[in-house]
GROMACS .gro file of C-alpha atoms in nm:
model
  393
    1UNK     CA    1  -1.039   0.774   3.744
    2UNK     CA    2  -0.680   0.824   3.826
    3UNK     CA    3  -0.718   1.136   3.686
    4UNK     CA    4  -0.996   1.261   3.913
    5UNK     CA    5  -0.876   1.224   4.242
    6UNK     CA    6  -0.578   1.368   4.098
    7UNK     CA    7  -0.763   1.679   3.991
    8UNK     CA    8  -1.073   1.679   4.332
    9UNK     CA    9  -0.704   1.684   4.579
   10UNK     CA   10  -0.584   1.947   4.738
   11UNK     CA   11  -0.328   2.175   4.581
   12UNK     CA   12   0.008   1.976   4.854
   13UNK     CA   13  -0.171   1.614   4.724
   14UNK     CA   14  -0.109   1.752   4.386
   15UNK     CA   15   0.218   1.864   4.447
   16UNK     CA   16   0.285   1.510   4.654
   17UNK     CA   17   0.175   1.311   4.418
   18UNK     CA   18   0.407   1.509   4.096
   19UNK     CA   19   0.690   1.555   4.256
   20UNK     CA   20   1.012   1.367   4.114
   21UNK     CA   21   1.056   1.081   4.289
   22UNK     CA   22   0.809   0.950   4.187
   23UNK     CA   23   0.967   0.850   3.878
   24UNK     CA   24   1.154   0.653   4.085
   25UNK     CA   25   0.922   0.414   4.187
   26UNK     CA   26   0.814   0.370   3.823
   27UNK     CA   27   0.452   0.523   3.897
   28UNK     CA   28   0.495   0.883   3.712
   29UNK     CA   29   0.692   1.021   3.366
   30UNK     CA   30   0.919   1.237   3.281
   31UNK     CA   31   0.667   1.537   3.163
   32UNK     CA   32   0.371   1.491   3.488
   33UNK     CA   33   0.813   1.672   3.638
   34UNK     CA   34   0.765   1.958   3.460
   35UNK     CA   35   0.399   1.969   3.504
   36UNK     CA   36   0.445   1.975   3.913
   37UNK     CA   37   0.738   2.243   3.842
   38UNK     CA   38   0.494   2.425   3.680
   39UNK     CA   39   0.240   2.441   3.880
   40UNK     CA   40   0.519   2.559   4.158
   41UNK     CA   41   0.607   2.834   3.926
   42UNK     CA   42   0.271   2.965   3.921
   43UNK     CA   43   0.226   2.967   4.283
   44UNK     CA   44   0.482   3.116   4.344
   45UNK     CA   45   0.332   3.377   4.090
   46UNK     CA   46   0.061   3.380   4.311
   47UNK     CA   47  -0.195   3.134   4.159
   48UNK     CA   48  -0.417   3.046   4.469
   49UNK     CA   49  -0.633   2.808   4.180
   50UNK     CA   50  -0.633   2.453   4.070
   51UNK     CA   51  -0.724   2.570   3.730
   52UNK     CA   52  -0.408   2.652   3.562
   53UNK     CA   53  -0.358   2.212   3.685
   54UNK     CA   54  -0.678   2.069   3.510
   55UNK     CA   55  -0.599   2.248   3.177
   56UNK     CA   56  -0.234   2.133   3.195
   57UNK     CA   57  -0.336   1.750   3.292
   58UNK     CA   58  -0.588   1.782   3.064
   59UNK     CA   59  -0.337   1.863   2.763
   60UNK     CA   60  -0.069   1.552   2.952
   61UNK     CA   61  -0.334   1.343   2.904
   62UNK     CA   62  -0.421   1.405   2.524
   63UNK     CA   63  -0.141   1.464   2.393
   64UNK     CA   64   0.192   1.293   2.559
   65UNK     CA   65   0.224   0.873   2.589
   66UNK     CA   66   0.341   0.979   2.943
   67UNK     CA   67   0.216   0.699   3.136
   68UNK     CA   68   0.136   0.591   3.442
   69UNK     CA   69  -0.023   0.360   3.720
   70UNK     CA   70  -0.424   0.373   3.804
   71UNK     CA   71  -0.423   0.484   4.158
   72UNK     CA   72  -0.759   0.305   4.260
   73UNK     CA   73  -0.768   0.005   4.033
   74UNK     CA   74  -0.385  -0.092   4.033
   75UNK     CA   75  -0.398  -0.204   3.668
   76UNK     CA   76  -0.209  -0.043   3.409
   77UNK     CA   77  -0.271   0.148   3.114
   78UNK     CA   78   0.008   0.044   2.923
   79UNK     CA   79  -0.104  -0.214   2.575
   80UNK     CA   80  -0.150  -0.524   2.672
   81UNK     CA   81   0.197  -0.692   2.492
   82UNK     CA   82  -0.025  -0.931   2.350
   83UNK     CA   83  -0.186  -0.648   2.132
   84UNK     CA   84   0.121  -0.511   2.043
   85UNK     CA   85   0.275  -0.862   1.912
   86UNK     CA   86  -0.062  -0.829   1.712
   87UNK     CA   87   0.032  -0.491   1.538
   88UNK     CA   88   0.331  -0.590   1.495
   89UNK     CA   89   0.311  -0.883   1.291
   90UNK     CA   90   0.039  -0.682   1.095
   91UNK     CA   91   0.249  -0.419   1.013
   92UNK     CA   92   0.509  -0.682   0.912
   93UNK     CA   93   0.194  -0.926   0.692
   94UNK     CA   94   0.111  -0.630   0.550
   95UNK     CA   95   0.508  -0.443   0.414
   96UNK     CA   96   0.587  -0.836   0.323
   97UNK     CA   97   0.284  -0.807   0.103
   98UNK     CA   98   0.309  -0.437  -0.033
   99UNK     CA   99   0.724  -0.585  -0.075
  100UNK     CA  100   0.568  -0.944  -0.245
  101UNK     CA  101   0.354  -0.668  -0.466
  102UNK     CA  102   0.612  -0.453  -0.617
  103UNK     CA  103   0.758  -0.786  -0.694
  104UNK     CA  104   0.570  -0.939  -0.916
  105UNK     CA  105   0.528  -0.593  -1.142
  106UNK     CA  106   0.090  -0.506  -1.080
  107UNK     CA  107   0.017  -0.392  -1.395
  108UNK     CA  108   0.218  -0.717  -1.595
  109UNK     CA  109  -0.023  -0.948  -1.318
  110UNK     CA  110  -0.351  -0.759  -1.419
  111UNK     CA  111  -0.241  -0.756  -1.785
  112UNK     CA  112  -0.199  -1.129  -1.795
  113UNK     CA  113  -0.510  -1.255  -1.592
  114UNK     CA  114  -0.745  -0.985  -1.816
  115UNK     CA  115  -0.598  -1.109  -2.124
  116UNK     CA  116  -0.621  -1.528  -1.991
  117UNK     CA  117  -1.049  -1.444  -1.921
  118UNK     CA  118  -1.111  -1.193  -2.197
  119UNK     CA  119  -0.944  -1.559  -2.380
  120UNK     CA  120  -1.130  -1.785  -2.287
  121UNK     CA  121  -1.502  -1.598  -2.278
  122UNK     CA  122  -1.409  -1.583  -2.716
  123UNK     CA  123  -1.453  -1.962  -2.735
  124UNK     CA  124  -1.776  -1.912  -2.534
  125UNK     CA  125  -2.053  -2.002  -2.803
  126UNK     CA  126  -2.365  -1.976  -2.570
  127UNK     CA  127  -2.451  -1.888  -2.223
  128UNK     CA  128  -2.513  -2.244  -2.119
  129UNK     CA  129  -2.084  -2.295  -2.164
  130UNK     CA  130  -2.106  -2.022  -1.849
  131UNK     CA  131  -2.050  -2.373  -1.633
  132UNK     CA  132  -1.867  -2.501  -1.330
  133UNK     CA  133  -1.646  -2.670  -1.597
  134UNK     CA  134  -1.532  -2.359  -1.774
  135UNK     CA  135  -1.482  -2.177  -1.492
  136UNK     CA  136  -1.250  -2.473  -1.356
  137UNK     CA  137  -1.042  -2.509  -1.682
  138UNK     CA  138  -1.083  -2.061  -1.622
  139UNK     CA  139  -0.908  -2.100  -1.348
  140UNK     CA  140  -0.623  -2.395  -1.425
  141UNK     CA  141  -0.549  -2.166  -1.708
  142UNK     CA  142  -0.530  -1.823  -1.538
  143UNK     CA  143  -0.347  -1.918  -1.188
  144UNK     CA  144  -0.054  -2.127  -1.374
  145UNK     CA  145  -0.062  -1.864  -1.593
  146UNK     CA  146   0.018  -1.590  -1.274
  147UNK     CA  147   0.285  -1.823  -1.158
  148UNK     CA  148   0.457  -1.794  -1.442
  149UNK     CA  149   0.495  -1.436  -1.523
  150UNK     CA  150   0.551  -1.381  -1.123
  151UNK     CA  151   0.828  -1.587  -1.235
  152UNK     CA  152   0.916  -1.394  -1.523
  153UNK     CA  153   0.934  -1.083  -1.381
  154UNK     CA  154   1.103  -1.193  -1.083
  155UNK     CA  155   1.410  -1.341  -1.301
  156UNK     CA  156   1.455  -1.026  -1.476
  157UNK     CA  157   1.464  -0.797  -1.168
  158UNK     CA  158   1.723  -1.089  -1.035
  159UNK     CA  159   1.955  -1.039  -1.349
  160UNK     CA  160   1.928  -0.666  -1.315
  161UNK     CA  161   1.988  -0.529  -0.976
  162UNK     CA  162   2.229  -0.286  -1.066
  163UNK     CA  163   2.022  -0.137  -1.370
  164UNK     CA  164   1.719  -0.095  -1.221
  165UNK     CA  165   1.926   0.055  -0.885
  166UNK     CA  166   1.896   0.365  -1.192
  167UNK     CA  167   1.623   0.298  -1.328
  168UNK     CA  168   1.359   0.153  -1.096
  169UNK     CA  169   1.504   0.168  -0.757
  170UNK     CA  170   1.214   0.096  -0.566
  171UNK     CA  171   1.177  -0.313  -0.668
  172UNK     CA  172   1.305  -0.520  -0.314
  173UNK     CA  173   1.622  -0.618  -0.441
  174UNK     CA  174   1.760  -0.296  -0.577
  175UNK     CA  175   1.683  -0.156  -0.239
  176UNK     CA  176   1.741  -0.410  -0.029
  177UNK     CA  177   1.428  -0.500   0.110
  178UNK     CA  178   1.476  -0.835  -0.066
  179UNK     CA  179   1.846  -1.044  -0.112
  180UNK     CA  180   1.965  -1.205  -0.414
  181UNK     CA  181   1.890  -1.573  -0.215
  182UNK     CA  182   1.499  -1.477  -0.123
  183UNK     CA  183   1.410  -1.342  -0.479
  184UNK     CA  184   1.585  -1.674  -0.640
  185UNK     CA  185   1.332  -1.880  -0.382
  186UNK     CA  186   1.084  -1.703  -0.492
  187UNK     CA  187   1.123  -1.728  -0.855
  188UNK     CA  188   1.178  -2.094  -0.863
  189UNK     CA  189   0.886  -2.211  -0.586
  190UNK     CA  190   0.688  -1.987  -0.884
  191UNK     CA  191   0.784  -2.122  -1.197
  192UNK     CA  192   0.717  -2.569  -1.041
  193UNK     CA  193   0.415  -2.467  -0.928
  194UNK     CA  194   0.274  -2.330  -1.232
  195UNK     CA  195   0.446  -2.621  -1.446
  196UNK     CA  196   0.329  -2.860  -1.144
  197UNK     CA  197  -0.043  -2.745  -1.226
  198UNK     CA  198   0.020  -2.800  -1.594
  199UNK     CA  199   0.132  -3.142  -1.571
  200UNK     CA  200  -0.192  -3.141  -1.377
  201UNK     CA  201  -0.433  -3.049  -1.576
  202UNK     CA  202  -0.266  -3.301  -1.871
  203UNK     CA  203  -0.358  -3.003  -2.118
  204UNK     CA  204  -0.158  -2.987  -2.431
  205UNK     CA  205  -0.259  -2.610  -2.468
  206UNK     CA  206  -0.184  -2.469  -2.163
  207UNK     CA  207   0.137  -2.679  -2.089
  208UNK     CA  208   0.295  -2.537  -2.394
  209UNK     CA  209   0.233  -2.207  -2.333
  210UNK     CA  210   0.371  -2.285  -1.980
  211UNK     CA  211   0.725  -2.410  -2.084
  212UNK     CA  212   0.718  -2.174  -2.416
  213UNK     CA  213   0.676  -1.828  -2.211
  214UNK     CA  214   0.911  -2.004  -1.956
  215UNK     CA  215   1.216  -2.037  -2.274
  216UNK     CA  216   1.132  -1.701  -2.389
  217UNK     CA  217   1.075  -1.531  -2.085
  218UNK     CA  218   1.440  -1.698  -1.949
  219UNK     CA  219   1.628  -1.613  -2.262
  220UNK     CA  220   1.527  -1.259  -2.231
  221UNK     CA  221   1.668  -1.197  -1.888
  222UNK     CA  222   1.898  -1.471  -1.796
  223UNK     CA  223   2.273  -1.359  -1.813
  224UNK     CA  224   2.487  -1.658  -2.003
  225UNK     CA  225   2.634  -1.658  -2.336
  226UNK     CA  226   2.385  -1.657  -2.654
  227UNK     CA  227   2.121  -1.542  -2.383
  228UNK     CA  228   2.019  -1.211  -2.213
  229UNK     CA  229   1.825  -1.118  -2.569
  230UNK     CA  230   1.761  -0.860  -2.392
  231UNK     CA  231   2.032  -0.611  -2.507
  232UNK     CA  232   1.898  -0.659  -2.869
  233UNK     CA  233   1.660  -0.462  -3.020
  234UNK     CA  234   1.493  -0.700  -3.191
  235UNK     CA  235   1.542  -0.956  -3.005
  236UNK     CA  236   1.345  -0.813  -2.639
  237UNK     CA  237   1.024  -0.681  -2.863
  238UNK     CA  238   0.983  -1.050  -3.081
  239UNK     CA  239   1.000  -1.191  -2.699
  240UNK     CA  240   0.723  -0.957  -2.631
  241UNK     CA  241   0.470  -0.990  -2.889
  242UNK     CA  242   0.611  -1.418  -2.886
  243UNK     CA  243   0.463  -1.473  -2.545
  244UNK     CA  244   0.194  -1.132  -2.573
  245UNK     CA  245   0.075  -1.168  -2.884
  246UNK     CA  246   0.099  -1.505  -3.042
  247UNK     CA  247   0.117  -1.765  -2.689
  248UNK     CA  248  -0.173  -1.567  -2.521
  249UNK     CA  249  -0.392  -1.505  -2.756
  250UNK     CA  250  -0.410  -1.893  -2.971
  251UNK     CA  251  -0.316  -2.103  -2.625
  252UNK     CA  252  -0.495  -2.062  -2.393
  253UNK     CA  253  -0.832  -2.057  -2.638
  254UNK     CA  254  -0.683  -2.388  -2.809
  255UNK     CA  255  -0.672  -2.478  -2.388
  256UNK     CA  256  -1.103  -2.334  -2.333
  257UNK     CA  257  -1.224  -2.434  -2.663
  258UNK     CA  258  -1.013  -2.804  -2.725
  259UNK     CA  259  -0.969  -2.963  -2.374
  260UNK     CA  260  -1.259  -2.771  -2.156
  261UNK     CA  261  -1.487  -2.768  -2.407
  262UNK     CA  262  -1.388  -3.080  -2.622
  263UNK     CA  263  -1.459  -2.884  -2.931
  264UNK     CA  264  -1.217  -2.901  -3.275
  265UNK     CA  265  -1.009  -2.622  -3.270
  266UNK     CA  266  -1.065  -2.396  -3.477
  267UNK     CA  267  -0.951  -1.967  -3.618
  268UNK     CA  268  -1.276  -1.692  -3.559
  269UNK     CA  269  -1.251  -1.394  -3.651
  270UNK     CA  270  -1.261  -1.260  -3.361
  271UNK     CA  271  -0.942  -1.487  -3.233
  272UNK     CA  272  -0.800  -1.304  -3.562
  273UNK     CA  273  -0.882  -1.013  -3.461
  274UNK     CA  274  -0.712  -1.085  -3.091
  275UNK     CA  275  -0.456  -1.207  -3.234
  276UNK     CA  276  -0.352  -0.912  -3.503
  277UNK     CA  277  -0.452  -0.613  -3.257
  278UNK     CA  278  -0.234  -0.764  -2.951
  279UNK     CA  279   0.039  -0.752  -3.263
  280UNK     CA  280   0.036  -0.395  -3.242
  281UNK     CA  281   0.021  -0.372  -2.885
  282UNK     CA  282   0.300  -0.573  -2.754
  283UNK     CA  283   0.512  -0.396  -2.950
  284UNK     CA  284   0.415  -0.065  -2.843
  285UNK     CA  285   0.454  -0.265  -2.496
  286UNK     CA  286   0.783  -0.379  -2.587
  287UNK     CA  287   0.924  -0.003  -2.767
  288UNK     CA  288   0.783   0.223  -2.465
  289UNK     CA  289   0.912   0.034  -2.103
  290UNK     CA  290   1.235   0.190  -2.224
  291UNK     CA  291   1.203   0.444  -2.272
  292UNK     CA  292   1.222   0.590  -1.875
  293UNK     CA  293   1.521   0.279  -1.833
  294UNK     CA  294   1.729   0.520  -2.053
  295UNK     CA  295   1.937   0.614  -1.804
  296UNK     CA  296   2.049   0.241  -1.668
  297UNK     CA  297   2.007   0.146  -2.012
  298UNK     CA  298   2.273   0.338  -2.143
  299UNK     CA  299   2.484   0.261  -1.850
  300UNK     CA  300   2.507  -0.148  -1.879
  301UNK     CA  301   2.487  -0.116  -2.243
  302UNK     CA  302   2.129  -0.267  -2.298
  303UNK     CA  303   2.107  -0.089  -2.663
  304UNK     CA  304   1.678  -0.047  -2.644
  305UNK     CA  305   1.530   0.119  -2.889
  306UNK     CA  306   1.525   0.447  -2.705
  307UNK     CA  307   1.899   0.427  -2.712
  308UNK     CA  308   2.019   0.386  -3.022
  309UNK     CA  309   1.700   0.611  -3.131
  310UNK     CA  310   1.570   0.831  -2.930
  311UNK     CA  311   1.337   0.919  -2.678
  312UNK     CA  312   1.163   1.119  -2.906
  313UNK     CA  313   1.072   0.905  -3.189
  314UNK     CA  314   0.984   0.622  -3.015
  315UNK     CA  315   0.700   0.789  -2.804
  316UNK     CA  316   0.546   0.910  -3.144
  317UNK     CA  317   0.589   0.638  -3.275
  318UNK     CA  318   0.374   0.334  -3.041
  319UNK     CA  319   0.175   0.634  -3.048
  320UNK     CA  320   0.112   0.624  -3.410
  321UNK     CA  321   0.042   0.263  -3.416
  322UNK     CA  322  -0.156   0.270  -3.192
  323UNK     CA  323  -0.328   0.502  -3.333
  324UNK     CA  324  -0.388   0.273  -3.699
  325UNK     CA  325  -0.448  -0.058  -3.410
  326UNK     CA  326  -0.792   0.154  -3.314
  327UNK     CA  327  -0.887   0.323  -3.605
  328UNK     CA  328  -0.828  -0.084  -3.829
  329UNK     CA  329  -1.052  -0.197  -3.540
  330UNK     CA  330  -1.344   0.006  -3.650
  331UNK     CA  331  -1.324  -0.061  -3.941
  332UNK     CA  332  -1.354  -0.413  -3.846
  333UNK     CA  333  -1.631  -0.304  -3.605
  334UNK     CA  334  -1.778  -0.114  -3.901
  335UNK     CA  335  -1.805  -0.477  -4.052
  336UNK     CA  336  -2.058  -0.663  -3.778
  337UNK     CA  337  -2.343  -0.777  -3.905
  338UNK     CA  338  -2.441  -0.802  -3.557
  339UNK     CA  339  -2.606  -0.480  -3.439
  340UNK     CA  340  -2.473  -0.433  -3.103
  341UNK     CA  341  -2.145  -0.581  -3.173
  342UNK     CA  342  -2.050  -0.358  -3.455
  343UNK     CA  343  -2.165  -0.004  -3.204
  344UNK     CA  344  -1.963  -0.072  -2.869
  345UNK     CA  345  -1.650  -0.196  -3.068
  346UNK     CA  346  -1.694   0.096  -3.256
  347UNK     CA  347  -1.745   0.339  -2.999
  348UNK     CA  348  -1.481   0.223  -2.779
  349UNK     CA  349  -1.217   0.175  -2.986
  350UNK     CA  350  -1.295   0.547  -3.116
  351UNK     CA  351  -1.316   0.685  -2.782
  352UNK     CA  352  -0.979   0.491  -2.721
  353UNK     CA  353  -0.817   0.628  -2.974
  354UNK     CA  354  -0.933   0.963  -2.871
  355UNK     CA  355  -0.799   0.965  -2.478
  356UNK     CA  356  -0.490   0.865  -2.588
  357UNK     CA  357  -0.464   1.150  -2.841
  358UNK     CA  358  -0.552   1.396  -2.578
  359UNK     CA  359  -0.287   1.225  -2.297
  360UNK     CA  360   0.011   1.217  -2.553
  361UNK     CA  361  -0.009   1.556  -2.623
  362UNK     CA  362   0.062   1.641  -2.269
  363UNK     CA  363   0.367   1.409  -2.213
  364UNK     CA  364   0.664   1.677  -2.123
  365UNK     CA  365   0.920   1.349  -2.270
  366UNK     CA  366   1.217   1.614  -2.037
  367UNK     CA  367   1.031   1.472  -1.774
  368UNK     CA  368   1.035   1.058  -1.635
  369UNK     CA  369   0.814   1.098  -1.421
  370UNK     CA  370   0.507   1.186  -1.677
  371UNK     CA  371   0.660   0.936  -1.958
  372UNK     CA  372   0.658   0.667  -1.663
  373UNK     CA  373   0.278   0.786  -1.587
  374UNK     CA  374   0.253   0.789  -1.922
  375UNK     CA  375   0.371   0.382  -2.055
  376UNK     CA  376   0.108   0.316  -1.671
  377UNK     CA  377  -0.151   0.482  -1.920
  378UNK     CA  378  -0.061   0.284  -2.180
  379UNK     CA  379  -0.118  -0.018  -2.023
  380UNK     CA  380  -0.443   0.036  -1.899
  381UNK     CA  381  -0.543   0.095  -2.237
  382UNK     CA  382  -0.374  -0.296  -2.235
  383UNK     CA  383  -0.658  -0.330  -2.010
  384UNK     CA  384  -0.938  -0.175  -2.188
  385UNK     CA  385  -0.887  -0.358  -2.461
  386UNK     CA  386  -0.892  -0.650  -2.332
  387UNK     CA  387  -1.292  -0.570  -2.254
  388UNK     CA  388  -1.376  -0.525  -2.564
  389UNK     CA  389  -1.235  -0.812  -2.749
  390UNK     CA  390  -1.505  -1.087  -2.620
  391UNK     CA  391  -1.799  -0.799  -2.758
  392UNK     CA  392  -1.558  -0.885  -3.117
  393UNK     CA  393  -1.889  -1.084  -3.348
   0.00000   0.00000   0.00000
């Protein structure tokens, strides 16, 4: 090793190797020259040994990024150009993935995925229904719906750039990571892919679910005459309720029931429960999502319920609505004739109601961070409910 050879030579050799002119030959760094100066000072002070040289060189070897050429083998210890390029490519891919993840609003993507899986399971009547045909139909619905979800949340960001600079400055369009053209390209491509899958599959319930979601999502966000319905609190809430509570439950259930299994369309007790419960939940999400964004909404004329009524009344209205929904769910679960369904639905909803109340009491309504954290907690309750819905029998 080059360092071993350096330490085994006499002091005069050290000084020659560490001389500053060597810098011009590309063999040493500025750090090595400083080591040489330190060695000379200690030698002048009467230190006759080379121990301080060894420790100093070792420290620079461990902690500094100085470069040298191996005097024995002639191979450079610098990173290979190919390895450096791979590292840069890997960093670019990670940063791009992170930006796209923030752009797609992952909490909505997870909610959409869980809701479709949960509603699809409601169509299962016997264990043998879990066949490759079932999973193919589920995958078709899932991918096309997720693509439409990304279109809707992306379109909303395109027309909310200035608002998001106040409310959500970490989003890619608001932060400048994405240009307006990049955002437009992404939402256009995902809308086309969503409708493409819907047309190729040939399921009318699936196609209408995508089409109605597209219309409502566009009307909610786009800034054109008679549109941008998010400006009106009641209309905005109805848009979210229609998609999350009605379309997701009915259309995707009918896709599995009629198109995948080829059975007649029926409205079952679990489906009615899922639609009714998610109506409450969708209203809560529609109301609560504006509570943390009150500053930007005020500035840009978005008259949400939080702007009109204040954060505290809307916050507790949302909590009480959810507690009412859990109470009704417990009562419905208690009427089930299936013992395991009765036990899981009653216990599960009771636990969620208690957790909701405990967390709501601890929220500081003057803290935007606390309110935002509680909003994400509501989405976790939303996910949990879709785990309980298939157990309602």
